[in-house]
Tab-separated table of C-alpha atoms in Angstrom:
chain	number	residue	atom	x	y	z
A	27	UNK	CA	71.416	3.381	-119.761
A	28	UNK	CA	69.526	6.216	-118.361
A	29	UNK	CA	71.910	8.865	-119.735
A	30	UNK	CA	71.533	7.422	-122.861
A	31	UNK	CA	67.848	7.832	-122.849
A	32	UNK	CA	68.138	11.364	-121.555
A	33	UNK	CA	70.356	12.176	-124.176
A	34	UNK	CA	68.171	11.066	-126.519
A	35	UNK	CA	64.722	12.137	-125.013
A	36	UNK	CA	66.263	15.669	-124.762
A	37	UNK	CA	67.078	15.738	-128.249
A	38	UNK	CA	63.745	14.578	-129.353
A	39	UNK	CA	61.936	16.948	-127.212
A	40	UNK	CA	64.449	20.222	-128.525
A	41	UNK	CA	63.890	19.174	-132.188
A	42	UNK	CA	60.614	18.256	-131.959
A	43	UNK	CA	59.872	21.303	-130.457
A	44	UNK	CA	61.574	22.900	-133.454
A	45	UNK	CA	59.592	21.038	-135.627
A	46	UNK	CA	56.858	22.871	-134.630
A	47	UNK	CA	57.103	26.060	-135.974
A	48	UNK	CA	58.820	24.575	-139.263
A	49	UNK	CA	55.806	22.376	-140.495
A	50	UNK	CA	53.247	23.446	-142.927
A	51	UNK	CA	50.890	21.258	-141.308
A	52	UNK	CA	49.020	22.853	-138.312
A	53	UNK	CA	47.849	19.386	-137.660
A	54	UNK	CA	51.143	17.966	-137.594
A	55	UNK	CA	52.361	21.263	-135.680
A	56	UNK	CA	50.091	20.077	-132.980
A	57	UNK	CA	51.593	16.554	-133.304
A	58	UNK	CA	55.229	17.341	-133.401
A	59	UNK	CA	54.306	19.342	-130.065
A	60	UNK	CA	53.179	16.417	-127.951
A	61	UNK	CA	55.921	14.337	-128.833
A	62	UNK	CA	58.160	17.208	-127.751
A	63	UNK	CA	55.975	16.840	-124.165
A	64	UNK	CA	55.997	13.002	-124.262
A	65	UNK	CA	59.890	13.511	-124.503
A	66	UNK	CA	59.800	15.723	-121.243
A	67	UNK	CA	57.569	13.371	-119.708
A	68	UNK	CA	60.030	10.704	-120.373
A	69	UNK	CA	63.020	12.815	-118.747
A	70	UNK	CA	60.753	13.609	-115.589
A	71	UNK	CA	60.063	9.531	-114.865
A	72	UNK	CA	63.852	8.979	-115.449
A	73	UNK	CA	63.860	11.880	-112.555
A	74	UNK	CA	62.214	9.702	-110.817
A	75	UNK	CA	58.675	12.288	-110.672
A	76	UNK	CA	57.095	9.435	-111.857
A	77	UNK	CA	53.560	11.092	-111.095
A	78	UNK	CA	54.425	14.492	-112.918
A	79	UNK	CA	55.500	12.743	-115.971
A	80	UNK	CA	52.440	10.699	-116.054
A	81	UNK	CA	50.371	13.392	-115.337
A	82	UNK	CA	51.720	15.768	-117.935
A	83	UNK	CA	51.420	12.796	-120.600
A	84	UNK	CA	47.901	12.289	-119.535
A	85	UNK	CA	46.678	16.269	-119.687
A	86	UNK	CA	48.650	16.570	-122.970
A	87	UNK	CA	47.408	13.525	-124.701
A	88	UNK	CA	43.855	15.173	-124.690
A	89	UNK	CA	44.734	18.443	-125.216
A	90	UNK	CA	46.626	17.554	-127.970
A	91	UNK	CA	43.995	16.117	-129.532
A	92	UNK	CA	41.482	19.011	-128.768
A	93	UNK	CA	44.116	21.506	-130.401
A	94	UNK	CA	44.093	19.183	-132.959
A	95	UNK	CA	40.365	19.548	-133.968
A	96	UNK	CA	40.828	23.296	-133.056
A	97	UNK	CA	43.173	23.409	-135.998
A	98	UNK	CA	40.638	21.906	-138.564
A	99	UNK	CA	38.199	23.600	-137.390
A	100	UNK	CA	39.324	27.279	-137.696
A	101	UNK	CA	42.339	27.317	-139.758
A	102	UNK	CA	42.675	28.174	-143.122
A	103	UNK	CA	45.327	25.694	-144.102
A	104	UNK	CA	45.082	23.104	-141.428
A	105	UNK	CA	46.274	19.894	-143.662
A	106	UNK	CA	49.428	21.274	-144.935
A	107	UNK	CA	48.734	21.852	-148.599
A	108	UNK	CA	50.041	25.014	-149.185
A	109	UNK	CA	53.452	26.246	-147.929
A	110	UNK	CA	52.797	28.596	-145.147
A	111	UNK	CA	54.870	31.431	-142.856
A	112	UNK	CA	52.640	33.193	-140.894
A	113	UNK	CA	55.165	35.199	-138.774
A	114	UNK	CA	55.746	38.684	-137.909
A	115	UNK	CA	58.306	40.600	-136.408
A	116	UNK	CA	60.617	36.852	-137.538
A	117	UNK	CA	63.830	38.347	-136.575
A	118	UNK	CA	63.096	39.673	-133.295
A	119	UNK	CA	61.116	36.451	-132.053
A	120	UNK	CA	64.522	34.625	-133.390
A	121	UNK	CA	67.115	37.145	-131.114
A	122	UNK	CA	64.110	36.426	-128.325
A	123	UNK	CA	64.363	33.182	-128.557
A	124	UNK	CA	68.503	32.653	-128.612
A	125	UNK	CA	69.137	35.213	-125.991
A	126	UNK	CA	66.452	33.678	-123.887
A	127	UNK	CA	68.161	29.966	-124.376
A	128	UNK	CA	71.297	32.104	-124.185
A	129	UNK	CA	70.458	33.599	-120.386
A	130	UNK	CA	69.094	30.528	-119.068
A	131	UNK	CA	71.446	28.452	-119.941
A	132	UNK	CA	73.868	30.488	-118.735
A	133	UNK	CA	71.921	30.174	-115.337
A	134	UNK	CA	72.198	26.753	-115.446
A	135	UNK	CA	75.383	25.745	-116.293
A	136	UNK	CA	77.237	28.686	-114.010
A	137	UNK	CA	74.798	28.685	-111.417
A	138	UNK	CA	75.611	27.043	-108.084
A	139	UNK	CA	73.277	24.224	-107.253
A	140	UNK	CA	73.097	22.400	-103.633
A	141	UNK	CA	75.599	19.813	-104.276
A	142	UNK	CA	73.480	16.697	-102.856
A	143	UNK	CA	72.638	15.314	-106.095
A	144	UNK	CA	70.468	12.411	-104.732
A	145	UNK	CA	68.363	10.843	-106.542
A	146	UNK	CA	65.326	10.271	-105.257
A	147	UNK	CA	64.529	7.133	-103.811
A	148	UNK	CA	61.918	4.390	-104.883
A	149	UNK	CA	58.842	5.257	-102.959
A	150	UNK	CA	59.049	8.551	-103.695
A	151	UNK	CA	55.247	8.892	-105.225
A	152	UNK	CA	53.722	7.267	-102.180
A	153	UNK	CA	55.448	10.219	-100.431
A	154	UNK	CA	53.977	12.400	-102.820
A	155	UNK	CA	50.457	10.897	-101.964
A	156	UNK	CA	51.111	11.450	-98.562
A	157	UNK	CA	52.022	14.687	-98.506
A	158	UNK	CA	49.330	15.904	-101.198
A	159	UNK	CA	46.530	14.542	-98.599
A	160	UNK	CA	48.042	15.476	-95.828
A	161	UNK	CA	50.364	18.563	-94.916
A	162	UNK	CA	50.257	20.438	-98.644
A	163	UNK	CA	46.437	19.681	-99.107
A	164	UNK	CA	45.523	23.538	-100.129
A	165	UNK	CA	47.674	23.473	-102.649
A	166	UNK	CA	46.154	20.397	-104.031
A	167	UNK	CA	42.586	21.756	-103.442
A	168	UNK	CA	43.466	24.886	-104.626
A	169	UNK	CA	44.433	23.667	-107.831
A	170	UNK	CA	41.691	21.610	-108.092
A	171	UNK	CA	39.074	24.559	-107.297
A	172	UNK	CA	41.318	26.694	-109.945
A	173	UNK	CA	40.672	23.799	-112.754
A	174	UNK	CA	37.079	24.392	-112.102
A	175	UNK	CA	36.584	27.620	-111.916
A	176	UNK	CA	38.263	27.630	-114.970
A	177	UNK	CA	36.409	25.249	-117.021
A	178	UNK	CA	32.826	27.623	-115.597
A	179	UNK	CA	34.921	30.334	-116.961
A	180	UNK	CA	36.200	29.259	-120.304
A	181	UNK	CA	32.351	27.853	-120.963
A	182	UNK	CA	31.334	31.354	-120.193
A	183	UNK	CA	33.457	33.102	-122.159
A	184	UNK	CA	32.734	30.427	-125.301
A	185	UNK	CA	29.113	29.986	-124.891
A	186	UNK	CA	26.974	31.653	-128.171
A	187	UNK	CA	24.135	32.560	-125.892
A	188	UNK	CA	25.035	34.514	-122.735
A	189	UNK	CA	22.482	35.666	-119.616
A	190	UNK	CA	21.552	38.739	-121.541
A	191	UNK	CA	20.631	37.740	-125.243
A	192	UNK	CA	23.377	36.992	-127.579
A	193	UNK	CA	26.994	37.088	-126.885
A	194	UNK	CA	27.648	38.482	-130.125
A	195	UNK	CA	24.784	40.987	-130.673
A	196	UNK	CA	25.826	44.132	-130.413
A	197	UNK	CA	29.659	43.878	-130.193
A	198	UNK	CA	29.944	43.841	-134.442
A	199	UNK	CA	33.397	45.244	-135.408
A	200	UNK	CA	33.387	48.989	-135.920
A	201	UNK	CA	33.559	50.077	-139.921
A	202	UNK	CA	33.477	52.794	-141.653
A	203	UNK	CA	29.958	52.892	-143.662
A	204	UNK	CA	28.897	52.101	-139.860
A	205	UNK	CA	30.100	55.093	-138.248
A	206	UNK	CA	28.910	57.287	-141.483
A	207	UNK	CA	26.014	56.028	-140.833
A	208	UNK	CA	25.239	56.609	-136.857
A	209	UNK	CA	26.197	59.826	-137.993
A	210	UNK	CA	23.621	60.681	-140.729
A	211	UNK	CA	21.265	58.262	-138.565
A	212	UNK	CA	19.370	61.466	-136.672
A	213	UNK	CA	18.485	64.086	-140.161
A	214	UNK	CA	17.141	60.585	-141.455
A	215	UNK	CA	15.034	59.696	-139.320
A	216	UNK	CA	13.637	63.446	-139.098
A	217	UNK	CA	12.899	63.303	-142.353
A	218	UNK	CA	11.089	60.181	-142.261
A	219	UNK	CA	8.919	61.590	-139.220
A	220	UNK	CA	8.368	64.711	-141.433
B	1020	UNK	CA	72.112	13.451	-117.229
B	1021	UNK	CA	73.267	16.249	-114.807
B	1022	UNK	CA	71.823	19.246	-113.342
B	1023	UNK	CA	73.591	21.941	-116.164
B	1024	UNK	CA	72.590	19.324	-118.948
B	1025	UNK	CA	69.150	19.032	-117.626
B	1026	UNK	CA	68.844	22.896	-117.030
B	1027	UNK	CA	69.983	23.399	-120.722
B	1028	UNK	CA	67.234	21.209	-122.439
B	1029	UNK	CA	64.715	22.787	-120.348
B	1030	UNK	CA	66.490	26.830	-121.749
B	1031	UNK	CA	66.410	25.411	-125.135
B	1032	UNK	CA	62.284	24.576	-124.900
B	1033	UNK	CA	61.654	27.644	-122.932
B	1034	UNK	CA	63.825	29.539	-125.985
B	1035	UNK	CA	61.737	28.041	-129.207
B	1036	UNK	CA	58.608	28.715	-127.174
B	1037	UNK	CA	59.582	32.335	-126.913
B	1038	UNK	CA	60.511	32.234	-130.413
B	1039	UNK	CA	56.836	30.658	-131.362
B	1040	UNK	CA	54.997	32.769	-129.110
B	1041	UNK	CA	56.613	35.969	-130.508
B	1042	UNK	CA	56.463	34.856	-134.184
B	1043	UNK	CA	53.759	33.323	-135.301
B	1044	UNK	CA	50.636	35.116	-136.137
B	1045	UNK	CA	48.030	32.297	-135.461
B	1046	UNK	CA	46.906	32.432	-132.194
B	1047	UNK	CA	47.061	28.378	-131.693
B	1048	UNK	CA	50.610	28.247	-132.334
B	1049	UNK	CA	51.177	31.465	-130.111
B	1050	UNK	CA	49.688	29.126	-127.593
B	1051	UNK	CA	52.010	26.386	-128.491
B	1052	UNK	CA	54.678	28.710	-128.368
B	1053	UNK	CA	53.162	29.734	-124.524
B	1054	UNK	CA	52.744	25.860	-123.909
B	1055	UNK	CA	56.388	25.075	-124.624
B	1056	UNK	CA	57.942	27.598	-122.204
B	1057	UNK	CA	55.801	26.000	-119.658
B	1058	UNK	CA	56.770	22.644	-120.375
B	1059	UNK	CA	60.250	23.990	-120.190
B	1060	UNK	CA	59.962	25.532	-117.040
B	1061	UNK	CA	57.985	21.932	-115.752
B	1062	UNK	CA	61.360	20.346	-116.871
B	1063	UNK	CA	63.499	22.806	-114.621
B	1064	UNK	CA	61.275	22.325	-112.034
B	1065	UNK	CA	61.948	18.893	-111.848
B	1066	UNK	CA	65.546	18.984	-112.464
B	1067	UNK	CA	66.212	20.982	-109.490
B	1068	UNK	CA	63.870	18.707	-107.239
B	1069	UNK	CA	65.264	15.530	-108.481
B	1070	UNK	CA	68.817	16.986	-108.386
B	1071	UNK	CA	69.396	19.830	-106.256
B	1072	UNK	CA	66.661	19.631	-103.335
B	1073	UNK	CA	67.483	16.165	-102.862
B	1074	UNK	CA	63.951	14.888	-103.832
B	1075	UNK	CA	61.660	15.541	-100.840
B	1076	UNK	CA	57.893	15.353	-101.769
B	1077	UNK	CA	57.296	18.938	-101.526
B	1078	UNK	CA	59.606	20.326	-104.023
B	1079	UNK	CA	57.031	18.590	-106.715
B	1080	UNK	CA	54.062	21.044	-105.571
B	1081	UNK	CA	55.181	24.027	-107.496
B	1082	UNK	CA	55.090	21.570	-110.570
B	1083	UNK	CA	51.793	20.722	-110.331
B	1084	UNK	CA	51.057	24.036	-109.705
B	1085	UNK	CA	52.595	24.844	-113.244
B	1086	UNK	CA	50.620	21.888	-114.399
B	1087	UNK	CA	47.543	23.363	-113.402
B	1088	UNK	CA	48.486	27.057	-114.952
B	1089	UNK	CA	49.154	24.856	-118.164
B	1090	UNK	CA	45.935	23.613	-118.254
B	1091	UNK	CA	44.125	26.860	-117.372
B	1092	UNK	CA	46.306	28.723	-120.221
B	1093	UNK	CA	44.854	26.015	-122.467
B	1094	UNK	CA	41.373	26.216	-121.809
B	1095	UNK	CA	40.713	30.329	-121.513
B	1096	UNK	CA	42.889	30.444	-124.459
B	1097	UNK	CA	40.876	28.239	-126.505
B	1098	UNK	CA	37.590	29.855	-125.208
B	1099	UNK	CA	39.044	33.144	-126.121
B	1100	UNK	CA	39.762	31.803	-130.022
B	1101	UNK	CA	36.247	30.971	-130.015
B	1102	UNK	CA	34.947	33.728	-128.905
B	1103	UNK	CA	37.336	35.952	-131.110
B	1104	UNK	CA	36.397	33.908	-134.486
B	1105	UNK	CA	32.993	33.773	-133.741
B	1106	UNK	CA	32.258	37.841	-133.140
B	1107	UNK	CA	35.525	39.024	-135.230
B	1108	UNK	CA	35.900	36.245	-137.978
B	1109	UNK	CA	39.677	36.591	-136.585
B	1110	UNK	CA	42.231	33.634	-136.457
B	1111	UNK	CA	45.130	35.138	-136.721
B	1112	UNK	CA	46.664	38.524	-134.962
B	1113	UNK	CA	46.675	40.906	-137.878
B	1114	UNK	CA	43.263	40.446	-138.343
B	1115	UNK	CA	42.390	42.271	-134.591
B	1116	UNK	CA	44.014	45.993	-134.823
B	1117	UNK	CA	41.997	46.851	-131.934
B	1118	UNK	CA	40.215	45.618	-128.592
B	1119	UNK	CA	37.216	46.810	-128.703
B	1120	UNK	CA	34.689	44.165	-129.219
């Protein structure tokens, strides 16, 4: 029963993931990519990290839906409607990607792994608990503190307005009748004084 | 479901992300791509604590470590789209030949 599921989780995550790249639809894109991480989330409760799947379905159901809005909100195609490929560089991201898969896997199945394959046992996230409030809680903290300082960060980095006037003022990207004309700026101005 | 199997899935999501994040030119599905070779290493992770480290509690730290470095990818990255379309007009990579802002 639960290698069945695996076996099937696993291949909905892999194609899924595949799926990804393959759609026209950014939208769906998006989609196709949290079903690949509900499929992992799936694999990690039938690990028995019942609170890492459940966390990772949780963080990935909203962000999902944020990347989701992110799509129709800045691209040009988000719904699909015209065939799309925008790639570069297609063939090297393709011997990237299989050699990658190629070395890891080769990790994996060759590799030698401590033999105690033991699954864990029931209570295994009230250990968790335990040991996030008790002996590991920096970690715990730490990530914590790290989420926030990111989310001051990221609204930083996003917000229109920043502590000195605009974000965007003065940061326009350099052209060419710009350039031409800081340098014919000066005589111009001379003459207009004259 | 063994450890090799397990350890396999988890090379062939890390693989397509490196494959996404290499290819595409939008930089959403770049972060896709960057978001599936995290949730393949998440997967590994929690092969080898389930299977090989024989499940104690703090083998699942360094995953919600990568949680968290999932998250914070997510959220600079988006800030950093905004902040790139909205001084550049950019959304994809060809669009930004150089740094300067």
């Amino acid at each position: 029963m639960t290698d069945v599921l695996f076996w099937i989780m696993s291949g909905i995550s892999v194609l899924s993931a595949w799926r990804v790249f393959r759609t026209d639809s950014m939208v769906r894109a998006a989609y196709w990519l949290m079903v690949s991480f509900a499929a992992v989330a799936v694999i990690l409760v039938l690990l028995s990290a019942e609170f890492l799947g459940l966390v990772l379905l949780l963080m990935l159901a909203g962000e999902m839906t944020i990347m989701a809005v992110f799509m129709v909100m800045f691209m040009m195609n988000p719904a699909g409607l015209n065939p799309m490929t925008m790639v570069h560089q297609h063939r090297a991201a393709i011997a990237a990607g299989v050699l990658s898969f190629l070395g890891l896997g080769a990790v994996g199945v060759f590799g030698r792994f401590p033999a105690g394959v033991s699954f864990a046992t029931r209570d295994v996230t009230a250990r968790l608990g335990m040991e996030l409030l008790n002996d590991s809680m920096l970690i715990f903290q730490t990530a914590g503190v790290t989420l926030l300082a990111t989310m001051i960060g990221a609204l930083a980095i996003a917000s229109r307005r920043g502590r000195y006037g605009l974000a965007d003022e003065d940061s326009i990207e350099p052209a060419v009748e710009n350039s031409q004309n800081a340098g014919e700026g000066p005589p111009s101005t001379e003459k207009g004084s004259a | 479901m063994t450890v090799e199997t397990l350890l396999l899935v988890a090379a062939a999501l890390f693989g397509i992300g490196v494959y996404g994040a290499l290819s595409q030119q939008s930089f959403v599905m770049i972060m896709m791509g960057l978001e599936l070779m995290l949730s393949g290493a998440i997967l590994a992770t929690g092969t080898l604590w389930a299977m090989a480290a024989g499940g104690t509690p703090k083998g699942q730290l360094l995953a919600i470590v990568l949680v968290t470095v999932m998250a914070v990818e997510m959220a600079i990255g988006f800030a950093l789209v905004v902040n790139v379309y909205r001084i550049r007009k950019a959304d994809i990579t060809e669009k930004l030949k150089t740094l300067r802002g």
